[in-house]
Amino acid sequence: MATDEYWTVAAETRAEITIKRSVFLACALHSPAREDAMAYVERLRKEFFDAVHHCFAYRLGQHGLDYRMSDDGEPSGTAGKPILFCLQKAQLTDSVVVVVRYFGGIKLGTGGLARAYSEAATDVLASCPRRKVVQTRPLSIFCTYDDIARITGLLEELDIPFLPIYADAVTFDVDVPQSQVDFVIAQVTSRTNARAGYSLRD
């Protein structure tokens, strides 16, 4: 996988398992910020207000280094940690998984709980749609009409979408994968003998 690519949950997905009469409902959602993840947790707390536990974990950022987990009253390490491990194993980030538990009257023990939360999280992540996210940098390229073919050829080779803006000169406002920015700039300069200009945008 390229360094500027990562995968995330594409749409809300739910999966349910029952173990010794306890129901574990796992819910997954794309959450690009902490506030989004926690808002989802609170929404599920209200939706399933009669559940015993609402355990969760989320991973944020391209490399998933911003994370949080909660056992929500379950024995330490039996819920949030297994859920987080499942997110890591699935290589998903900017994502949150909440597992809602309805107690069935039979205690599962710490090992049984960890396996149950892990199974629920694994099931929902296996069934959810995924979306690839590419980290890009906005770049404007300016060229004369004589160099249009050279610029469009470069962008087509790299599969970068573009829509030229025609005026006295031609402008291409494009989003370039971060790992290719230096290469694209060098190619723009080389292929037009430095006639074309560029500007990195915020």
Coordinates of C-alpha atoms in Angstrom, one line a residue:
M1 CA 0.0 0.0 0.0
A2 CA 1.3 3.5 -0.9
T3 CA 2.3 5.7 2.0
D4 CA -0.4 8.2 1.2
E5 CA -3.2 5.6 1.1
Y6 CA -5.3 4.0 3.8
W7 CA -8.7 2.3 4.2
T8 CA -11.7 3.2 6.2
V9 CA -15.3 2.0 6.8
A10 CA -17.4 3.3 3.9
A11 CA -20.9 3.0 5.5
E12 CA -22.5 2.2 8.8
T13 CA -22.7 -1.6 9.3
R14 CA -24.1 -3.7 12.1
A15 CA -23.6 -7.4 13.0
E16 CA -25.1 -9.4 15.8
I17 CA -24.0 -12.6 17.6
T18 CA -25.4 -14.4 20.6
I19 CA -23.2 -16.3 23.1
K20 CA -24.8 -18.1 26.1
R21 CA -27.9 -15.9 25.7
S22 CA -25.9 -12.6 25.8
V23 CA -26.4 -10.6 22.7
F24 CA -23.5 -8.7 21.2
L25 CA -24.4 -6.1 18.6
A26 CA -21.4 -4.6 16.8
C27 CA -21.8 -1.3 14.9
A28 CA -19.1 0.2 12.7
L29 CA -18.9 3.7 11.2
H30 CA -16.5 6.0 9.3
S31 CA -15.4 8.6 11.9
P32 CA -12.7 11.1 10.7
A33 CA -12.5 12.9 14.1
R34 CA -12.7 12.2 17.8
E35 CA -15.9 14.2 18.0
D36 CA -17.5 12.1 15.3
A37 CA -16.6 8.8 17.0
M38 CA -17.8 9.9 20.4
A39 CA -21.0 11.3 18.9
Y40 CA -21.7 7.9 17.4
V41 CA -21.1 6.2 20.8
E42 CA -23.6 8.5 22.4
R43 CA -26.1 8.0 19.7
L44 CA -25.9 4.2 20.2
R45 CA -26.2 4.7 24.0
K46 CA -29.5 6.5 23.4
E47 CA -30.7 4.0 20.8
F48 CA -29.9 1.0 23.0
F49 CA -30.5 2.6 26.3
D50 CA -31.5 -0.7 27.9
A51 CA -28.3 -2.4 27.1
V52 CA -25.8 -3.3 29.9
H53 CA -22.6 -2.2 28.2
H54 CA -21.6 0.0 25.2
C55 CA -18.0 -0.8 24.6
F56 CA -16.0 0.8 21.8
A57 CA -12.7 1.5 20.2
Y58 CA -11.7 4.0 17.4
R59 CA -8.6 4.6 15.3
L60 CA -7.9 8.0 13.6
G61 CA -5.4 9.4 11.2
Q62 CA -3.6 7.9 8.3
H63 CA -1.6 5.5 10.5
G64 CA -4.2 5.0 13.2
L65 CA -2.0 6.5 15.9
D66 CA -4.8 8.4 17.5
Y67 CA -6.9 5.8 19.2
R68 CA -9.1 5.2 22.2
M69 CA -10.9 2.2 23.7
S70 CA -13.4 1.7 26.5
D71 CA -14.6 -1.4 28.4
D72 CA -17.6 0.5 29.7
G73 CA -17.8 -1.4 33.0
E74 CA -16.7 -4.8 31.7
P75 CA -13.6 -6.3 33.3
S76 CA -10.4 -4.4 32.3
G77 CA -9.1 -5.4 28.9
T78 CA -12.0 -7.7 28.0
A79 CA -13.8 -5.4 25.5
G80 CA -12.2 -2.2 24.3
K81 CA -8.8 -3.8 23.7
P82 CA -10.1 -6.7 21.6
I83 CA -12.2 -4.3 19.6
L84 CA -9.2 -2.1 18.9
F85 CA -7.1 -5.1 18.0
C86 CA -9.7 -6.0 15.4
L87 CA -9.5 -2.5 13.8
Q88 CA -5.7 -2.8 13.7
K89 CA -5.9 -6.3 12.2
A90 CA -8.4 -5.1 9.6
Q91 CA -6.0 -2.2 8.8
L92 CA -8.9 0.3 9.1
T93 CA -8.6 3.8 10.4
D94 CA -10.8 6.9 10.7
S95 CA -13.3 4.3 12.0
V96 CA -15.1 3.4 15.2
V97 CA -16.6 0.1 16.4
V98 CA -19.1 0.0 19.2
V99 CA -20.3 -3.3 20.6
V100 CA -23.5 -3.2 22.6
R101 CA -24.1 -6.0 25.0
Y102 CA -27.3 -7.3 26.4
F103 CA -26.5 -9.6 29.3
G104 CA -28.2 -13.1 29.1
G105 CA -27.8 -14.1 32.7
I106 CA -24.8 -16.4 32.2
K107 CA -21.3 -15.1 33.1
L108 CA -18.7 -15.6 30.4
G109 CA -15.5 -15.1 32.4
T110 CA -12.8 -12.7 31.3
G111 CA -11.5 -15.0 28.5
G112 CA -15.0 -15.6 27.2
L113 CA -15.8 -11.9 27.2
A114 CA -12.7 -11.0 25.3
R115 CA -13.4 -13.7 22.7
A116 CA -17.0 -12.6 22.4
Y117 CA -16.2 -8.9 21.8
S118 CA -13.4 -9.9 19.4
E119 CA -15.8 -12.1 17.4
A120 CA -18.5 -9.4 17.3
A121 CA -16.0 -6.8 16.1
T122 CA -14.4 -9.2 13.6
D123 CA -17.9 -10.0 12.1
V124 CA -18.9 -6.4 11.6
L125 CA -15.6 -5.4 10.1
A126 CA -15.6 -8.4 7.7
S127 CA -19.1 -7.4 6.4
C128 CA -18.7 -3.6 6.2
P129 CA -17.9 -1.9 2.9
R130 CA -14.5 -0.3 2.7
R131 CA -13.3 2.9 1.0
K132 CA -9.7 3.8 0.1
V133 CA -8.6 7.2 1.1
V134 CA -5.7 8.9 -0.8
Q135 CA -3.9 11.8 0.9
T136 CA -3.5 14.5 -1.7
R137 CA -2.0 17.9 -2.1
P138 CA -3.8 20.6 -4.2
L139 CA -1.6 21.8 -7.1
S140 CA -2.1 24.4 -9.8
I141 CA -0.3 24.0 -13.1
F142 CA -0.1 27.0 -15.5
C143 CA 1.0 26.5 -19.1
T144 CA 0.6 27.9 -22.6
Y145 CA -1.7 26.4 -25.2
D146 CA 1.3 24.9 -26.9
D147 CA 2.1 22.8 -23.8
I148 CA -1.5 21.5 -23.1
A149 CA -0.8 18.1 -24.7
R150 CA 2.4 17.7 -22.6
I151 CA 0.5 18.4 -19.3
T152 CA -2.6 16.4 -20.1
G153 CA -0.3 13.5 -21.2
L154 CA 1.5 13.6 -17.8
L155 CA -1.7 13.7 -15.8
E156 CA -3.3 10.9 -17.8
E157 CA -0.2 8.7 -17.3
L158 CA -0.5 9.2 -13.5
D159 CA -4.3 8.8 -13.6
I160 CA -4.8 12.2 -12.0
P161 CA -8.3 13.7 -12.8
F162 CA -8.1 17.2 -14.4
L163 CA -10.3 19.8 -16.0
P164 CA -8.4 22.6 -17.8
I165 CA -9.4 26.2 -17.3
Y166 CA -8.9 28.2 -20.5
A167 CA -8.0 31.9 -20.4
D168 CA -4.9 33.7 -21.7
A169 CA -3.0 30.7 -20.4
V170 CA -4.3 27.3 -19.3
T171 CA -4.7 26.3 -15.7
F172 CA -5.0 22.8 -14.3
D173 CA -6.2 22.6 -10.7
V174 CA -5.5 19.0 -9.6
D175 CA -5.2 16.9 -6.5
V176 CA -1.9 15.0 -6.5
P177 CA -1.1 12.1 -4.2
Q178 CA 1.3 13.4 -1.6
S179 CA 4.0 10.8 -2.6
Q180 CA 3.9 12.0 -6.2
V181 CA 4.0 15.8 -5.7
D182 CA 7.8 16.2 -6.2
F183 CA 7.7 13.9 -9.2
V184 CA 4.8 15.8 -10.9
I185 CA 6.5 19.1 -10.4
A186 CA 9.8 17.8 -11.8
Q187 CA 8.0 16.3 -14.8
V188 CA 6.0 19.6 -15.5
T189 CA 9.3 21.5 -15.5
S190 CA 11.1 18.9 -17.6
R191 CA 8.4 18.2 -20.2
T192 CA 7.8 21.9 -20.9
N193 CA 11.5 23.0 -20.7
A194 CA 10.5 25.1 -17.6
R195 CA 7.9 27.1 -19.6
A196 CA 5.0 25.9 -17.3
G197 CA 4.6 27.1 -13.8
Y198 CA 3.0 25.7 -10.7
S199 CA 1.7 26.6 -7.3
L200 CA 1.1 24.4 -4.3
R201 CA -2.2 25.4 -2.7
D202 CA -3.3 25.0 0.9

